XYZ file of C-alpha atoms in Angstrom:
641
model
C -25.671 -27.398 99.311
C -27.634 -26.901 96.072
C -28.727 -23.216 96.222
C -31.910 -22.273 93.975
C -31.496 -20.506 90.746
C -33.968 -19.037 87.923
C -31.522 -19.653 85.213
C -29.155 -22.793 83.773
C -29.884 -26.404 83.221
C -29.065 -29.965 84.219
C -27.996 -31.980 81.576
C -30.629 -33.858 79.457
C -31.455 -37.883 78.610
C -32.214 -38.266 74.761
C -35.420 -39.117 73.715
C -37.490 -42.587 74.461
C -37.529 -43.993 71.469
C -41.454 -45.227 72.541
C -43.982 -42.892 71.926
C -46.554 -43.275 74.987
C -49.179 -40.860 75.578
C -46.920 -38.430 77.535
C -44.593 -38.384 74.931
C -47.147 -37.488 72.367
C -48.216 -34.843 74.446
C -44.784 -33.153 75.005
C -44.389 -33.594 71.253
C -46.940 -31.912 70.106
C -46.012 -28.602 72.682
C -43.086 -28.811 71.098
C -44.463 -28.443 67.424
C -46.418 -25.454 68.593
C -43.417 -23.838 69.594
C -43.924 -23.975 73.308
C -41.074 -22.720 75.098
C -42.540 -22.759 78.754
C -45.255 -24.820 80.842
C -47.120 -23.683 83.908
C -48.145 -25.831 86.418
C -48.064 -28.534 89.607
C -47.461 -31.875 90.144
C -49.589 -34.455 90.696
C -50.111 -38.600 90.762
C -52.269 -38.158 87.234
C -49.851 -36.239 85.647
C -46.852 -37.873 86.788
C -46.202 -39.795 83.634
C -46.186 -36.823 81.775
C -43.866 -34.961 84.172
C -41.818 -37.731 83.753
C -41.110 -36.983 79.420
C -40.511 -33.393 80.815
C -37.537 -34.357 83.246
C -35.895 -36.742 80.258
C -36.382 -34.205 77.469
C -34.483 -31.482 76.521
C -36.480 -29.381 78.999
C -35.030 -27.392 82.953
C -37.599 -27.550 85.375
C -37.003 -25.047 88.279
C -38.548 -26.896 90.745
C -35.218 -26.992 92.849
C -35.283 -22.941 93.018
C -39.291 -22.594 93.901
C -40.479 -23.896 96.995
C -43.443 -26.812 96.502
C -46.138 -24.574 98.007
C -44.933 -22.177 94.793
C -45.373 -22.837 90.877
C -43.414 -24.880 88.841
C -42.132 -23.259 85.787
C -40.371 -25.168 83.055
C -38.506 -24.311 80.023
C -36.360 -24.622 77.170
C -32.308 -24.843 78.178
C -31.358 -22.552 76.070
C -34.498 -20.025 76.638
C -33.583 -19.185 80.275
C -29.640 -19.876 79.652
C -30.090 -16.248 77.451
C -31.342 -14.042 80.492
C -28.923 -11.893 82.205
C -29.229 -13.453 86.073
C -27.659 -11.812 89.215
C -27.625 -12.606 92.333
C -30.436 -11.772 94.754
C -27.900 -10.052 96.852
C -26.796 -7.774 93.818
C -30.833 -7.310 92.795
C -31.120 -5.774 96.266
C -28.014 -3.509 95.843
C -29.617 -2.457 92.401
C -32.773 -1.598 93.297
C -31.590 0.425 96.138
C -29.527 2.279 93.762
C -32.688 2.552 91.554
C -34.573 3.808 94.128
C -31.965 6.698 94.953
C -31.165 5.408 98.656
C -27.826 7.229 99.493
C -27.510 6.085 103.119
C -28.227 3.068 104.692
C -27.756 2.242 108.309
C -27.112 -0.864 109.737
C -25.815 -3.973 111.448
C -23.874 -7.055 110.204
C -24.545 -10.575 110.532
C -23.687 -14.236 109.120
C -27.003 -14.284 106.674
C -26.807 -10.730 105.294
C -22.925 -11.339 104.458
C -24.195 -11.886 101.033
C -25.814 -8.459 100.533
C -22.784 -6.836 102.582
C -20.444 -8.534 99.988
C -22.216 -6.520 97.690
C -22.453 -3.503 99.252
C -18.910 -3.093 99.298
C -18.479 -1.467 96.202
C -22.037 0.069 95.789
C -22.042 4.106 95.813
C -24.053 3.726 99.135
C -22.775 5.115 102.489
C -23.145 3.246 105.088
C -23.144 3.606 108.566
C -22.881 1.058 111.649
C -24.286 1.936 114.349
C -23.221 0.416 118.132
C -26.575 -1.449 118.319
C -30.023 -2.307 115.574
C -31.999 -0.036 117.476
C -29.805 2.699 117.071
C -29.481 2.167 113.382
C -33.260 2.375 112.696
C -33.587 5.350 114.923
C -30.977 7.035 112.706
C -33.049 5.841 109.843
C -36.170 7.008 111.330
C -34.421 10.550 111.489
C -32.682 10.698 108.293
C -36.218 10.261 107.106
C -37.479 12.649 108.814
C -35.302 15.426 108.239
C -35.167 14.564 104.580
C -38.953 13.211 103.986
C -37.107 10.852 101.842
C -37.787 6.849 103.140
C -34.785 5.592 105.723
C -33.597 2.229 105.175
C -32.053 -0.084 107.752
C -30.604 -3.628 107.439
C -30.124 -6.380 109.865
C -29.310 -9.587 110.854
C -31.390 -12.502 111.812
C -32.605 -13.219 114.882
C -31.457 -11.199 117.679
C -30.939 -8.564 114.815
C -34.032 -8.699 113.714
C -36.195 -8.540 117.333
C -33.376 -5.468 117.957
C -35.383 -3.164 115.493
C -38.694 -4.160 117.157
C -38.445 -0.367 119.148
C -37.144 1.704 116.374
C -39.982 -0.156 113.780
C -42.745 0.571 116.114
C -41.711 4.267 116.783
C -41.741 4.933 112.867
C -45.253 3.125 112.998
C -46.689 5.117 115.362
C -45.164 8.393 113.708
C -45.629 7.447 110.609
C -41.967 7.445 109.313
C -41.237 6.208 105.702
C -38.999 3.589 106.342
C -38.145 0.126 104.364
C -35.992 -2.598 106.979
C -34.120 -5.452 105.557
C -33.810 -8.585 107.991
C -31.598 -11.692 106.778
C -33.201 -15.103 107.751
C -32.083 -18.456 107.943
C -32.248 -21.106 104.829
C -35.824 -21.604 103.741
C -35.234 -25.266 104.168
C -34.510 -24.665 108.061
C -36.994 -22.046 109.138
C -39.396 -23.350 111.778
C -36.688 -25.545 112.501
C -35.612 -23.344 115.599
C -32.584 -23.320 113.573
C -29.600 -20.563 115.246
C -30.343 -17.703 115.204
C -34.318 -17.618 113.681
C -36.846 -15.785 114.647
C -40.232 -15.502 113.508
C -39.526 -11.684 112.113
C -42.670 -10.437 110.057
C -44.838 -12.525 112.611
C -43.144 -10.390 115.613
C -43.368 -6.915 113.635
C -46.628 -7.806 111.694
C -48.933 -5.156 114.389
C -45.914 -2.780 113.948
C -45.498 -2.729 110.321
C -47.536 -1.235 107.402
C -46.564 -3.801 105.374
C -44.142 -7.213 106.121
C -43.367 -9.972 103.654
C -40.865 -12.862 103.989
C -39.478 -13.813 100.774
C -39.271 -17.417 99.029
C -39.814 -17.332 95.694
C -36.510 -15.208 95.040
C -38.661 -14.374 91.479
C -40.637 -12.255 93.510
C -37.683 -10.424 95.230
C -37.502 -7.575 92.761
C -40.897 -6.422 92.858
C -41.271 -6.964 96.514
C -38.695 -4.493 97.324
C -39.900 -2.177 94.857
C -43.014 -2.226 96.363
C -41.962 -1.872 99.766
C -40.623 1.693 99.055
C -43.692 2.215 97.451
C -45.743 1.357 100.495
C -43.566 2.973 102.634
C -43.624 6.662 101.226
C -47.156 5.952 99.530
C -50.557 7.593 101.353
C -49.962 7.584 105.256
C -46.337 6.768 105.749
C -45.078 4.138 107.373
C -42.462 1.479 108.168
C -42.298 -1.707 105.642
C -40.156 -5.010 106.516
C -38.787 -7.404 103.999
C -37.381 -10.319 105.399
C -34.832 -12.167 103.343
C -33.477 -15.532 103.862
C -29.643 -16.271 102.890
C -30.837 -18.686 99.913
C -32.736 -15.813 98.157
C -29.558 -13.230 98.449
C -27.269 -16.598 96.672
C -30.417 -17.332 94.221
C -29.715 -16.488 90.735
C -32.436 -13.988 89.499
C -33.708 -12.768 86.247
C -32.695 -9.199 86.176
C -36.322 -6.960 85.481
C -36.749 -3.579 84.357
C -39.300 -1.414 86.988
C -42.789 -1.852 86.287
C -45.847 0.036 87.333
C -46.540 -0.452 90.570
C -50.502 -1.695 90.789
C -51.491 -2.279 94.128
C -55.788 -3.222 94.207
C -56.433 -2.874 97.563
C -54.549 -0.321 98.778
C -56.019 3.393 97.391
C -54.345 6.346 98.047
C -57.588 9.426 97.943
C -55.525 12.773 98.091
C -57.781 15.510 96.420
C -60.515 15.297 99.051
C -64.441 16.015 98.041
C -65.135 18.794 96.706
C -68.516 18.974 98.586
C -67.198 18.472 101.738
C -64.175 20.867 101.529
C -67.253 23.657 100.642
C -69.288 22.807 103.594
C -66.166 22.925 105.191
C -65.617 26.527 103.886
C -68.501 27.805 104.560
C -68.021 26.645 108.309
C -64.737 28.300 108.560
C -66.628 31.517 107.140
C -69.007 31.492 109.154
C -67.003 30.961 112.543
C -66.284 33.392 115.356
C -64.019 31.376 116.914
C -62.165 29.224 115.250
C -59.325 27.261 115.789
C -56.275 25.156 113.889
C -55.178 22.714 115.513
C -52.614 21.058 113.075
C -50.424 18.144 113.877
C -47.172 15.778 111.513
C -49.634 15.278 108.904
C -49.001 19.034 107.504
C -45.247 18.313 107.933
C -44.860 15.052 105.893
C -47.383 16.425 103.402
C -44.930 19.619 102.883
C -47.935 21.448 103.482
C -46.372 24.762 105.556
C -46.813 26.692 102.988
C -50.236 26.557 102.386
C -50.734 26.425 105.575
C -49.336 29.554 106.746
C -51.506 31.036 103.095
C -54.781 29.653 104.680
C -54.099 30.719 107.868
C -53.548 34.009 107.349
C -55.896 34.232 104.407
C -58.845 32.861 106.821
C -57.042 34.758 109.771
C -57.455 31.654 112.105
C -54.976 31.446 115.271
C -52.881 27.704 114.728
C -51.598 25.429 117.585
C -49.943 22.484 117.286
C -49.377 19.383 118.388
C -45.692 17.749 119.418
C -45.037 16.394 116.087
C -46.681 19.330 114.275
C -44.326 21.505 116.054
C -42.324 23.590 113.117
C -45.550 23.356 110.702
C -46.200 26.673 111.321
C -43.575 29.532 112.691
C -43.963 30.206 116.335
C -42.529 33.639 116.117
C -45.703 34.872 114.077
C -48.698 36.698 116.180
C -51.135 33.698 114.435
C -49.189 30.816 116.203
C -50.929 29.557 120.097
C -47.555 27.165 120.151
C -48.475 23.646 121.863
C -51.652 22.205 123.060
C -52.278 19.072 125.506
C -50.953 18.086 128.588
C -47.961 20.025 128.569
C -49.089 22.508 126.343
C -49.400 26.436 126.708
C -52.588 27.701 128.609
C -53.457 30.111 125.758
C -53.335 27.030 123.248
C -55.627 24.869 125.731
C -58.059 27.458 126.537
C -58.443 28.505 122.775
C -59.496 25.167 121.965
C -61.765 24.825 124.765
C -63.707 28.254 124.070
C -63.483 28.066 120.216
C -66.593 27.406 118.078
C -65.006 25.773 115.514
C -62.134 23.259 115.793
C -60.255 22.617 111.867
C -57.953 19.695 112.822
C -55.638 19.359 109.849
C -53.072 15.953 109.805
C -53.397 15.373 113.384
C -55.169 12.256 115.514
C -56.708 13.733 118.615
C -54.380 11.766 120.496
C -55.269 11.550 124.355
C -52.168 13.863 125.207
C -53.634 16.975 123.403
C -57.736 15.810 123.886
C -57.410 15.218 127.698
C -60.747 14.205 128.776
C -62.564 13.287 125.643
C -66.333 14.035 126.886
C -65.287 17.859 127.425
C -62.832 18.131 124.680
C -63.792 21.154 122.752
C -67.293 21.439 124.373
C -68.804 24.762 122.035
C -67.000 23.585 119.085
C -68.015 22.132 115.710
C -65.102 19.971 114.327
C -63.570 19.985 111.042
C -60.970 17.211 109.926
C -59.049 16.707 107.202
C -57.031 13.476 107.645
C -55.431 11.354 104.538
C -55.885 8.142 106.659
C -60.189 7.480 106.736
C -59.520 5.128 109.411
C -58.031 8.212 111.660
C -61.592 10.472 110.868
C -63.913 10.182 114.317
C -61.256 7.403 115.709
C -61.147 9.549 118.987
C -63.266 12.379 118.809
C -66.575 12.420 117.102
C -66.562 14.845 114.063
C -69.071 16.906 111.888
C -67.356 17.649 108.620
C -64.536 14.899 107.776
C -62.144 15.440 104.802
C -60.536 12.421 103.776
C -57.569 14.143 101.924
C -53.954 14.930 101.428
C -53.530 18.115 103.466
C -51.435 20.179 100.918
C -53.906 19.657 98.524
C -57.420 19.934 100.778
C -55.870 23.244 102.591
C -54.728 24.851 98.836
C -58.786 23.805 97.700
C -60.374 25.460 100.807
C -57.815 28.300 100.507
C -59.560 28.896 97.740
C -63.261 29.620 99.152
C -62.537 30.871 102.744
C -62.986 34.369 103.163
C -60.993 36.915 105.494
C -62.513 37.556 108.843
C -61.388 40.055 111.339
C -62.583 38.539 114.054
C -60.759 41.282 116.289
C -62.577 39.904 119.429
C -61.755 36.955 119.350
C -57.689 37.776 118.509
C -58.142 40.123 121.782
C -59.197 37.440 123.655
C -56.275 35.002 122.882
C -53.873 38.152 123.727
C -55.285 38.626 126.994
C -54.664 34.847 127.821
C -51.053 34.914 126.128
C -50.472 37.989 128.573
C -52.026 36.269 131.528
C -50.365 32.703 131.161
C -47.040 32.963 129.568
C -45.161 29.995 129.849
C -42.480 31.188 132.795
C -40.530 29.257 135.318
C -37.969 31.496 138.362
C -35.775 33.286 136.119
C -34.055 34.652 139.302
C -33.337 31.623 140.426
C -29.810 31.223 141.798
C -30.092 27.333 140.397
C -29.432 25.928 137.211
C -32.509 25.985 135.168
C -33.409 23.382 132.330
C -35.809 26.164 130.860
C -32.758 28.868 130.558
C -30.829 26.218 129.156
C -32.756 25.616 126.230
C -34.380 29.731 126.110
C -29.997 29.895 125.843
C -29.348 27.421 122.919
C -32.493 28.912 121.351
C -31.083 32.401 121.493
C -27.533 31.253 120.216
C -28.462 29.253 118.010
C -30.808 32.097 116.453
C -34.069 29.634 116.451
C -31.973 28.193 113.202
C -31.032 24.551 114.582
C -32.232 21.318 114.043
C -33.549 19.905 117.226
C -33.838 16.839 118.251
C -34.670 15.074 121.578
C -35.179 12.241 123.925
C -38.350 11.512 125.804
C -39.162 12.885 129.034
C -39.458 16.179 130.930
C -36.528 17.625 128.459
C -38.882 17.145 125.373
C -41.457 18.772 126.704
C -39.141 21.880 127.877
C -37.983 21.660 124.912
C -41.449 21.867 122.926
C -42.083 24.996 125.237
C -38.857 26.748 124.887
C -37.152 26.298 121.758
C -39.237 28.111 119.084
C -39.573 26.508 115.526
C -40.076 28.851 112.280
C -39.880 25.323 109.607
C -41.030 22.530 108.838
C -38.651 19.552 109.673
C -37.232 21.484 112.442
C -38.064 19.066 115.393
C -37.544 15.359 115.210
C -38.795 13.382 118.711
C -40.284 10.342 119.439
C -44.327 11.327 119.535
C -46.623 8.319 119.395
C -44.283 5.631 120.961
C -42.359 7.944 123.554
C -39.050 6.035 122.969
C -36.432 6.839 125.571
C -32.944 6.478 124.136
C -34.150 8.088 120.561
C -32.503 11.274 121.232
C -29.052 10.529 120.153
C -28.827 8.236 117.393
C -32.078 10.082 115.738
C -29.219 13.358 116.323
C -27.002 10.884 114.395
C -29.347 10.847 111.303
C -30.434 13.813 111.621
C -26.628 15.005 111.053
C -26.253 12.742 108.322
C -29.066 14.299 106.453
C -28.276 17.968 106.951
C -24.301 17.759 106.833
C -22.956 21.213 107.259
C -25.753 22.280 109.675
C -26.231 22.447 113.164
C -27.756 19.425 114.819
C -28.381 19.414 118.908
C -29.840 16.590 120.618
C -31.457 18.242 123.985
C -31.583 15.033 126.145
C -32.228 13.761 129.520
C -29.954 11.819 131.410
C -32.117 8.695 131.705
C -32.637 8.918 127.878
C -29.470 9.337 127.397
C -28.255 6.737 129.200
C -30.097 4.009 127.078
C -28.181 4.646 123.795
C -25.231 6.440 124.913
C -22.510 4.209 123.335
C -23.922 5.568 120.081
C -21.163 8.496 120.782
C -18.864 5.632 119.365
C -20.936 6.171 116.185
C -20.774 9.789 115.873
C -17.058 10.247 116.572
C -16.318 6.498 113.960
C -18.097 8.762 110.982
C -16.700 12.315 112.721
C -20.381 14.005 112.893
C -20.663 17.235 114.633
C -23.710 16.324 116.728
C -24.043 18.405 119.915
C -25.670 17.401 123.042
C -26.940 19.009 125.738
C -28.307 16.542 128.983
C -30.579 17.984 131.117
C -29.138 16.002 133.900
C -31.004 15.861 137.429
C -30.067 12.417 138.452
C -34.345 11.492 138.214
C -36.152 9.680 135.597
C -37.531 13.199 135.422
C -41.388 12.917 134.448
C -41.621 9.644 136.432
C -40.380 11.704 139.542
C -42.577 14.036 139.017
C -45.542 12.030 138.699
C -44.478 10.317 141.766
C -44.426 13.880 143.465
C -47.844 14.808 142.110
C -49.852 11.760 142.609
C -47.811 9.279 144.906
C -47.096 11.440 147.976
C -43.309 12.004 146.642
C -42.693 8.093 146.593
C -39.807 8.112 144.416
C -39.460 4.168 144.090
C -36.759 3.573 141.886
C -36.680 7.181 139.596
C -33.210 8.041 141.212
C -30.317 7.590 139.048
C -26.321 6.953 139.532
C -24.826 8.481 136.339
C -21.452 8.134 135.018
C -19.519 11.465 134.814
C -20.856 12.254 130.841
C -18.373 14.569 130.053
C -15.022 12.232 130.842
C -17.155 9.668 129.228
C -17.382 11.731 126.182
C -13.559 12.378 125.891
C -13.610 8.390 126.532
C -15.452 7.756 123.305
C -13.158 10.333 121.718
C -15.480 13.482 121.490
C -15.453 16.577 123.502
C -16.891 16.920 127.194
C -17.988 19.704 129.077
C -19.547 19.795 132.194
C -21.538 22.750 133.478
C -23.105 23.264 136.743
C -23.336 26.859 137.773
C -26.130 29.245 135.842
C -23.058 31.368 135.062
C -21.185 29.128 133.594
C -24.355 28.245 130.655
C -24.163 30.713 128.072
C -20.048 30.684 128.181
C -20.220 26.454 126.937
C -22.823 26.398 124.995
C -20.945 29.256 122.814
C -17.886 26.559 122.503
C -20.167 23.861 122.224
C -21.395 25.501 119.218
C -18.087 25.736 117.881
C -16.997 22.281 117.709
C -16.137 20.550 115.018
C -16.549 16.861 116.642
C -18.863 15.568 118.379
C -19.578 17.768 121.809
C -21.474 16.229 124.701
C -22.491 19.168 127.802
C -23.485 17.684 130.831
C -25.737 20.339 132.581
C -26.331 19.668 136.494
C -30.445 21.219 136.390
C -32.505 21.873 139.421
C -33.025 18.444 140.435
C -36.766 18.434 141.152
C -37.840 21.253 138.858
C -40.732 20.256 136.810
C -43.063 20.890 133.527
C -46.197 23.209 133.844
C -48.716 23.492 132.718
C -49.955 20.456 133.156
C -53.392 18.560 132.284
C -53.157 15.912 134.701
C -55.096 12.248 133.691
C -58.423 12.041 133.517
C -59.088 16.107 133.688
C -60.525 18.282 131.277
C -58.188 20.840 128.575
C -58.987 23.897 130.532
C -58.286 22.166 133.903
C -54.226 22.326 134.302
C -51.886 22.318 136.983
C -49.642 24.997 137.900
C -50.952 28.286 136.365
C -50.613 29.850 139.851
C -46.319 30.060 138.516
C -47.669 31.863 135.144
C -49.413 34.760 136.989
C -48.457 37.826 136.567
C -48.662 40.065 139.391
């Protein structure tokens, strides 16, 4: 096979020793010194392309497909650039970019770029599946706020990071994945192992490109990490067909990345961040609801100055979680569904509503029409397209958050507003979160309230989706930014453990639990394989009561305790631990808790605790579909007599 290259020749025919028009034309760029012609063939000017291919010319028409530009030039022009391999270019920019982990799988087209990874100063990590790998990417980035990068393999490769791209997209992860492809020549050929990648991840990507031109490679990538950590984050997919990793490739020095259509509006108008001001100042009741935008803006800090500068109580949203310390009086913890009762009815009584990197997604609004009846609504939201999406506003800031919150910090005045604070006390007094403490059962709520207390509030935390997460949102207080890493927008089951993984990876010599449920866990488990291949000392503690547990309990709650299919028949986790070659503990009296997770702590490999919870136990409050903030279920177990 001839592979396509930017540099070299093919030998040359001497000159006709007639002088047609063609002839005279190629002469004449010749005597002007013309060392390179631009353009496309054609029956008029075939002649003339014709004295190009017998002179002393290369034409690089083999390396650039037809629907691309032809370039020609001098032999001995192009034979003086430095060329690498596409392959190589890849492992350079990389490099040049600062990526020191990469996750992910191999395959028969990336072989190329694996070739030369091997002796790149990258670390890289193979996961037991592609969806693993980008959920460890997808956590490295998070815990790092540095962009995660995952390659794989055509095809069935490929479509295997479909889950793990669309959580990043919907949580807006920094992330650049690398697909190989088949030969241009054979795609749309149903050739083995093809797949259509960036038209199957084109609604789940910021940005895709597939490339053919392998001149464009270099600045492609480039710009993908640009993309990806650039404005909102997000994921960004370059696919790369085997040809373009073999193609040889001028080697380019970075140039400015100009982008025309895509602006990037941080500092936020100065008008509206007064009127905002003067809102906030003139509030009795105000609220800040804050969600992930603070966190991937690195914003805590001027958030907690704000908030105590403006002396405004803050709740937060799942991914917002850690944005602003829990342990301080200020903090309402969680709002939504499954959020606290003080948080819920704060936002439902306040008369002002400053929503700062969050979406009003329908988990924390409830029923839109009576979200935040008495309020006026402030948001500040880098994305425009996110302002009055799902809730109409009054004063939109289209900003970065760090930088709008540090400008209104600057004209909001300190209120007392001690009515309002005794208010919010009186509801934190009457609806604590609680759940039987005497009970003579195995709690999920004292498990966590147990790691938390062990554990100091220091850990990172990350989880699976499910009842657990929520507990887990409830129960384990967060004092920083980075803290908590779930799966928000997408709810991916199975992200739990390889995002633990990442997580691990990015905070080496820190303490790294995945708090999982045994249905989540069960979806990605042979990731333990992973953790105990690159000896990571991940813990985990399942939450096991043998239920898909939120299913169950919305079977319970609004199917007359149907529980089609919810039941599960799990494996004995703990022997399957020791099976994979980490440690296995398995705990099922309320005794028996505090004792494991104290050794659990202490490992040094990779510890898996299978807890044996109260098997229909479930999460309250609760805001169930279709009903109002202030309307939740089960406040009649946060009473205090």
């Amino acid at each position: 096979m001839q592979f396509p290259t930017a540099c070299g020749g093919r030998p040359v025919a001497p000159p006709l020793p007639t002088l047609p028009g063609s002839q005279s034309i190629v002469n004449i760029l010749l005597e002007h010194g013309v060392d390179t012609v631009f353009g496309y063939l054609g029956a008029a000017v075939l002649p003339l392309f014709d004295r190009f291919r017998d002179l002393s010319w290369t034409s690089s028409l083999d390396m650039i497909s037809p629907s691309q530009e032809i370039i020609m030039s001098k032999n001995k022009v192009k034979n003086e650039q430095t060329c690498k391999p596409g392959s190589q270019i890849v492992v350079d920019i990389l490099q040049e970019e600062n990526v020191e982990v990469l996750f992910g799988y191999l395959g028969g087209v990336v072989l190329p770029l694996f070739d030369k990874l091997y002796d790149a100063p990258i670390k890289f990590i193979i996961p037991r599946h592609e969806q693993g790998g980008c959920h460890m990417a997808d956590a490295y980035a998070r815990a790092t706020g540095k962009v995660g990068v995952v390659i794989a393999t055509s095809g069935p490769g490929a479509t295997n990071l479909v889950t793990g791209i669309a959580n990043a997209m919907m949580d807006s992860v920094p992330m650049v994945a690398i697909t190989g492809q088949v030969r241009t020549e054979l795609i749309g050929n149903d050739s083995f192992q093809e797949a259509d990648t960036t038209g199957i991840t084109r609604p789940i990507t910021k940005h895709n490109m597939i490339i053919k031109n392998p001149l464009e490679l270099p600045q492609a990538l480039r710009e993908a990490f640009y993309i990806a950590r650039t404005g909102r984050p997000g994921p960004v997919l370059i696919d790369l067909p085997v040809d373009m990793q073999l193609a040889q490739i001028p080697v380019s020095s970075p140039t400015p990345i100009e982008l025309p259509g895509f602006r990037n509006r941080t500092r936020g108008h100065a008008r509206q961040i007064s009127m905002a001001a003067q809102a906030i100042n003139e509030a009795e009741r105000p609220v800040l609801y804050v969600g992930g935008g603070i966190i991937i803006s690195n914003a805590s800090e001027e958030l907690r100055t704000f908030a105590q500068k403006a002396n405004i109580p803050v709740t937060m949203t799942l991914l917002g979680l850690g944005a602003y310390d829990q342990n301080r009086p200020e903090s309402l913890d969680m709002l939504g569904m499954h959020g606290t009762a003080y948080a819920n009815y704060a936002v439902q009584n306040c008369d002002l509503l400053i929503a700062v990197g969050s979406r009003f997604d329908d988990r924390v609004t409830g029923k839109v029409k009576t979200f935040a009846p008495h309020a006026k609504i402030i948001h500040v939201d880098l994305d425009p397209s996110s302002i009055s999406k799902n809730v109409a506003v009054d004063i939109p800031v289209v900003g970065d958050a760090k930088e709008v919150l540090a400008a209104m910090t600057e004209e909001v005045e300190h209120r007392p507003r001690d009515t309002w604070f005794k208010q919010i006390a009186e509801w934190k007094a009457k609806y604590p979160l609680r759940y039987d403490r005497d009970a003579r059962t195995l709690k999920p709520q004292y498990v966590i309230e147990e790691v938390w207390r062990q554990t100091k509030g220091e850990a990172t935390i990350v989880t699976g989706v499910g009842q657990h997460q929520m507990w887990t949102a409830q129960f384990y207080k967060f004092s920083r930014a980075r803290q908590f890493i779930t799966s928000g927008g997408l709810g991916t089951m199975g992200f739990g453990l390889p995002a633990a993984i990442g997580a691990q990876i990015a905070r080496p010599g820190e303490t790294v639990i995945d708090i999982d449920g045994d249905s989540s866990f069960n979806m990605t488990l042979t990731e333990l394989s992973t953790a105990v291949q690159y000896n990571l000392p991940i813990k985990v503690c399942i939450l096991n009561n043998g239920y898909m547990g939120m299913v169950r309990q919305w079977q319970e709650l609004f199917y007359g305790k149907r529980y089609s299919c919810s039941s599960l028949q799990n494996p004995d986790f703990a022997n399957l631990a020791r099976a994979f070659g980490a440690v296995g503990y398995t705990v099922d009296k309320k005794e028996d808790a505090a004792g494991v997770i104290e050794k659990m702590l202490r490992e040094t490999r990779p510890c898996v605790v299978d807890f044996h919870v109260d098997r229909e136990e479930n999460v309250w409050p609760m805001v169930p579909a279709g009903k109002a903030l202030h309307e939740m279920d089960g406040l009649n177990l946060f009473e205090i007599a």
